[in-house]
Short mmCIF file of C-alpha atoms in Angstrom, two decimals:
data_model
loop_
_atom_site.label_atom_id
_atom_site.label_comp_id
_atom_site.label_asym_id
_atom_site.label_seq_id
_atom_site.Cartn_x
_atom_site.Cartn_y
_atom_site.Cartn_z
CA UNK A 287 -3.13 0.79 96.24
CA UNK A 288 -4.72 3.63 98.25
CA UNK A 289 -2.59 5.04 101.01
CA UNK A 290 -4.88 7.79 102.24
CA UNK A 291 -6.88 7.22 105.37
CA UNK A 292 -10.25 8.87 105.86
CA UNK A 293 -8.77 11.79 107.75
CA UNK A 294 -6.30 12.62 105.01
CA UNK A 295 -8.98 12.49 102.34
CA UNK A 296 -10.57 15.46 104.08
CA UNK A 297 -7.53 17.66 103.38
CA UNK A 298 -8.46 21.00 101.90
CA UNK A 299 -5.86 23.59 100.91
CA UNK A 300 -2.16 23.58 100.04
CA UNK A 301 -0.34 26.89 100.16
CA UNK A 302 2.98 27.12 98.34
CA UNK A 303 3.56 30.46 100.02
CA UNK A 304 3.17 28.82 103.41
CA UNK A 305 5.74 26.19 102.60
CA UNK A 306 8.25 28.80 101.46
CA UNK A 307 7.77 31.44 104.12
CA UNK A 308 7.22 29.40 107.24
CA UNK A 309 9.69 26.53 106.70
CA UNK A 310 12.42 27.94 108.91
CA UNK A 311 10.14 28.91 111.78
CA UNK A 312 8.39 25.54 111.70
CA UNK A 313 11.70 23.68 111.83
CA UNK A 314 12.73 25.68 114.88
CA UNK A 315 9.46 25.08 116.71
CA UNK A 316 8.84 22.14 118.98
CA UNK A 317 6.28 19.48 118.08
CA UNK A 318 3.43 21.07 120.03
CA UNK A 319 4.04 24.47 118.42
CA UNK A 320 4.22 23.27 114.81
CA UNK A 321 0.45 23.08 114.35
CA UNK A 322 -0.04 26.61 115.63
CA UNK A 323 2.82 28.05 113.56
CA UNK A 324 1.57 26.46 110.36
CA UNK A 325 -2.08 27.27 110.96
CA UNK A 326 -1.63 30.93 111.87
CA UNK A 327 1.04 31.68 109.24
CA UNK A 328 -1.36 31.39 106.32
CA UNK A 329 -4.53 29.73 107.58
CA UNK A 330 -3.78 26.78 105.32
CA UNK A 331 -4.20 23.06 105.74
CA UNK A 332 -1.53 20.75 104.38
CA UNK A 333 -3.56 17.60 104.02
CA UNK A 334 -4.25 14.60 101.91
CA UNK A 335 -2.79 16.06 98.72
CA UNK A 336 0.64 16.46 100.28
CA UNK A 337 0.42 13.10 102.00
CA UNK A 338 -0.62 11.40 98.76
CA UNK A 339 2.21 12.92 96.74
CA UNK A 340 4.86 11.99 99.26
CA UNK A 341 3.36 8.59 99.84
CA UNK A 342 3.83 7.63 96.21
CA UNK A 343 7.51 8.48 96.29
CA UNK A 344 10.31 8.19 98.78
CA UNK A 345 9.51 7.94 102.46
CA UNK A 346 5.87 6.93 102.35
CA UNK A 347 5.24 6.90 106.13
CA UNK A 348 6.59 10.43 106.48
CA UNK A 349 4.27 11.49 103.66
CA UNK A 350 1.31 10.00 105.46
CA UNK A 351 1.99 11.74 108.75
CA UNK A 352 2.66 15.04 107.02
CA UNK A 353 -0.64 14.53 105.27
CA UNK A 354 -2.41 14.73 108.62
CA UNK A 355 -1.45 18.33 109.42
CA UNK A 356 -4.48 20.32 110.53
CA UNK A 357 -2.91 23.51 111.86
CA UNK A 358 -4.11 26.24 114.19
CA UNK A 359 -5.02 25.66 117.81
CA UNK A 360 -6.46 22.26 116.92
CA UNK A 361 -3.09 21.25 115.51
CA UNK A 362 -1.45 22.23 118.78
CA UNK A 363 -3.85 20.03 120.76
CA UNK A 364 -3.28 17.14 118.37
CA UNK A 365 0.46 17.64 118.75
CA UNK A 366 0.19 17.18 122.52
CA UNK A 367 -1.85 14.01 122.07
CA UNK A 368 0.70 12.64 119.63
CA UNK A 369 3.58 13.52 121.95
CA UNK A 370 1.91 11.47 124.66
CA UNK A 371 1.28 8.49 122.39
CA UNK A 372 4.82 8.57 121.00
CA UNK A 373 6.19 8.49 124.55
CA UNK A 374 4.00 5.47 125.34
CA UNK A 375 5.29 3.61 122.28
CA UNK A 376 8.92 4.38 123.15
CA UNK A 377 8.45 3.15 126.70
CA UNK A 378 6.57 0.02 125.62
CA UNK A 379 8.86 -0.84 122.68
CA UNK A 380 12.31 0.59 123.47
CA UNK A 381 13.82 -1.13 120.41
CA UNK A 382 11.53 0.65 117.96
CA UNK A 383 12.41 3.89 116.21
CA UNK A 384 9.71 6.42 117.10
CA UNK A 385 9.68 9.79 115.36
CA UNK A 386 7.25 12.64 115.68
CA UNK A 387 6.59 14.15 112.25
CA UNK A 388 4.25 17.10 111.94
CA UNK A 389 1.08 16.08 113.77
CA UNK A 390 1.72 12.35 113.42
CA UNK A 391 4.01 9.56 114.54
CA UNK A 392 6.29 7.40 112.46
CA UNK A 393 7.25 4.04 113.98
CA UNK A 394 9.88 1.76 112.42
CA UNK A 395 10.13 -1.83 113.61
CA UNK A 396 13.12 -3.53 112.06
CA UNK A 397 13.56 -7.20 111.27
CA UNK A 398 14.62 -8.11 114.79
CA UNK A 399 11.30 -6.74 116.08
CA UNK A 400 8.74 -7.69 113.42
CA UNK A 401 10.28 -10.56 111.51
CA UNK A 402 9.11 -13.32 109.21
CA UNK A 403 10.37 -16.69 108.11
CA UNK A 404 12.39 -16.80 104.90
CA UNK A 405 10.17 -16.02 101.90
CA UNK A 406 7.17 -15.98 104.23
CA UNK A 407 4.54 -13.58 105.46
CA UNK A 408 3.96 -15.59 108.65
CA UNK A 409 4.86 -13.68 111.79
CA UNK A 410 7.37 -15.28 114.16
CA UNK A 411 6.65 -15.68 117.86
CA UNK A 412 8.95 -12.77 118.75
CA UNK A 413 7.21 -10.55 116.18
CA UNK A 414 3.85 -11.38 117.72
CA UNK A 415 5.17 -10.54 121.19
CA UNK A 416 6.24 -7.08 120.01
CA UNK A 417 2.98 -6.49 118.18
CA UNK A 418 1.10 -7.48 121.34
CA UNK A 419 2.77 -4.54 123.09
CA UNK A 420 2.06 -2.14 120.25
CA UNK A 421 -1.57 -3.26 120.11
CA UNK A 422 -2.08 -2.25 123.73
CA UNK A 423 -0.82 1.28 123.05
CA UNK A 424 -2.99 1.57 119.94
CA UNK A 425 -6.07 0.42 121.84
CA UNK A 426 -5.33 2.93 124.60
CA UNK A 427 -5.29 5.68 121.95
CA UNK A 428 -8.35 4.89 119.81
CA UNK A 429 -8.66 8.27 118.07
CA UNK A 430 -5.95 7.59 115.49
CA UNK A 431 -5.63 5.99 112.08
CA UNK A 432 -2.75 3.65 111.32
CA UNK A 433 -1.04 3.12 107.96
CA UNK A 434 1.10 -0.04 107.85
CA UNK A 435 3.98 -0.33 105.35
CA UNK A 436 5.88 -3.50 104.50
CA UNK A 437 9.45 -3.37 103.13
CA UNK A 438 11.81 -5.98 101.70
CA UNK A 439 15.44 -6.20 100.67
CA UNK A 440 16.39 -6.44 96.99
CA UNK A 441 16.83 -10.22 96.74
CA UNK A 442 14.44 -11.64 94.18
CA UNK A 443 12.57 -9.79 91.47
CA UNK A 444 11.08 -6.39 92.08
CA UNK A 445 7.60 -7.69 91.30
CA UNK A 446 7.95 -10.57 93.75
CA UNK A 447 9.27 -8.31 96.51
CA UNK A 448 6.36 -5.94 95.98
CA UNK A 449 3.91 -8.77 96.46
CA UNK A 450 5.80 -10.09 99.49
CA UNK A 451 5.83 -6.68 101.15
CA UNK A 452 2.08 -6.36 100.62
CA UNK A 453 1.46 -9.78 102.20
CA UNK A 454 3.65 -8.95 105.17
CA UNK A 455 1.92 -5.63 105.81
CA UNK A 456 -1.44 -7.41 105.58
CA UNK A 457 -0.21 -10.05 108.03
CA UNK A 458 0.66 -7.36 110.58
CA UNK A 459 -2.76 -5.76 110.14
CA UNK A 460 -4.55 -9.09 110.57
CA UNK A 461 -2.62 -9.83 113.74
CA UNK A 462 -3.37 -6.42 115.25
CA UNK A 463 -7.05 -6.95 114.45
CA UNK A 464 -6.90 -10.26 116.31
CA UNK A 465 -5.57 -8.35 119.31
CA UNK A 466 -8.48 -5.93 119.36
CA UNK A 467 -7.32 -3.01 117.19
CA UNK A 468 -10.27 -1.90 115.06
CA UNK A 469 -9.89 -2.89 111.42
CA UNK A 470 -11.40 0.42 110.30
CA UNK A 471 -8.38 2.26 111.70
CA UNK A 472 -5.80 0.44 109.59
CA UNK A 473 -4.79 0.28 105.94
CA UNK A 474 -1.74 -1.39 104.44
CA UNK A 475 0.74 -0.71 101.67
CA UNK A 476 3.57 -2.78 100.29
CA UNK A 477 6.63 -0.74 99.38
CA UNK A 478 8.73 -3.67 98.17
CA UNK A 479 12.44 -2.98 97.77
CA UNK A 480 11.95 0.65 96.75
CA UNK A 481 12.85 2.43 100.00
CA UNK A 482 16.04 0.89 101.42
CA UNK A 483 17.52 2.46 104.53
CA UNK A 484 20.80 0.54 104.19
CA UNK A 485 22.88 -1.15 101.53
CA UNK A 486 21.52 -4.30 99.93
CA UNK A 487 25.08 -5.53 99.30
CA UNK A 488 25.53 -7.09 102.75
CA UNK A 489 23.51 -9.42 104.97
CA UNK A 490 23.38 -6.78 107.70
CA UNK A 491 22.14 -4.11 105.30
CA UNK A 492 19.47 -6.35 103.83
CA UNK A 493 18.27 -7.20 107.33
CA UNK A 494 17.79 -3.48 108.05
CA UNK A 495 15.76 -3.08 104.87
CA UNK A 496 13.38 -5.89 105.85
CA UNK A 497 11.15 -3.88 108.15
CA UNK A 498 7.63 -2.71 108.94
CA UNK A 499 6.75 0.96 109.41
CA UNK A 500 3.66 2.63 110.82
CA UNK A 501 2.31 6.12 110.21
CA UNK A 502 -0.12 7.16 112.95
CA UNK A 503 -2.37 10.18 112.38
CA UNK A 504 -5.36 11.79 114.06
CA UNK A 505 -8.76 10.52 113.02
CA UNK A 506 -11.94 12.57 112.68
CA UNK A 507 -12.84 12.24 116.37
CA UNK A 508 -9.50 13.59 117.57
CA UNK A 509 -9.63 16.46 115.09
CA UNK A 510 -13.19 17.36 116.15
CA UNK A 511 -12.29 17.23 119.85
CA UNK A 512 -9.22 19.36 119.21
CA UNK A 513 -11.24 21.91 117.26
CA UNK A 514 -13.74 22.03 120.15
CA UNK A 515 -10.88 22.74 122.56
CA UNK A 516 -10.99 19.34 124.29
#
């Protein structure tokens, strides 16, 4: 299944020298500075290629947000926009894990926030209430693309869990569409049981692994506005 949004498909150049020489300085920079540091260090764009490679392996949402890096002054402007949106999400959904990665945002909503009935892709009432809040933030920030990832624990076969995770991610997308988030902004991916964040040997660990993650990146409009200095 494709995991690249339209912005990431536009990615152009990947510089191995940039990754090697600017890693330390980028890590020490704050979120708003990262775009400028990366862009001026080698004039390179780490785009869809990097996001695609990471997205197929471990940590797919992080791969997607890294895939949105634009760099230069535009990257700095995008970083400020993403800082603002991340703050809004944290304030609206204090139970969610919100992480700024590169020029994007990674949001993890665990089972107690976006949950489903047993062996079901139907959202519970509490899950809908949390998604209602997220939908408002997403609508207030229309110049972003959203990748939605479904995860499961390891109970059941790997093939079944893959299918279940895909249905659950699709269910979240459908609900957000019903709340006014544009369908063109969102794509889904089922990760199945392949990316656990806790042990699958206990009930508590399996509950942590049953989660939904979002990777939020700049779309073409935000990138154009940033490049124009807006």
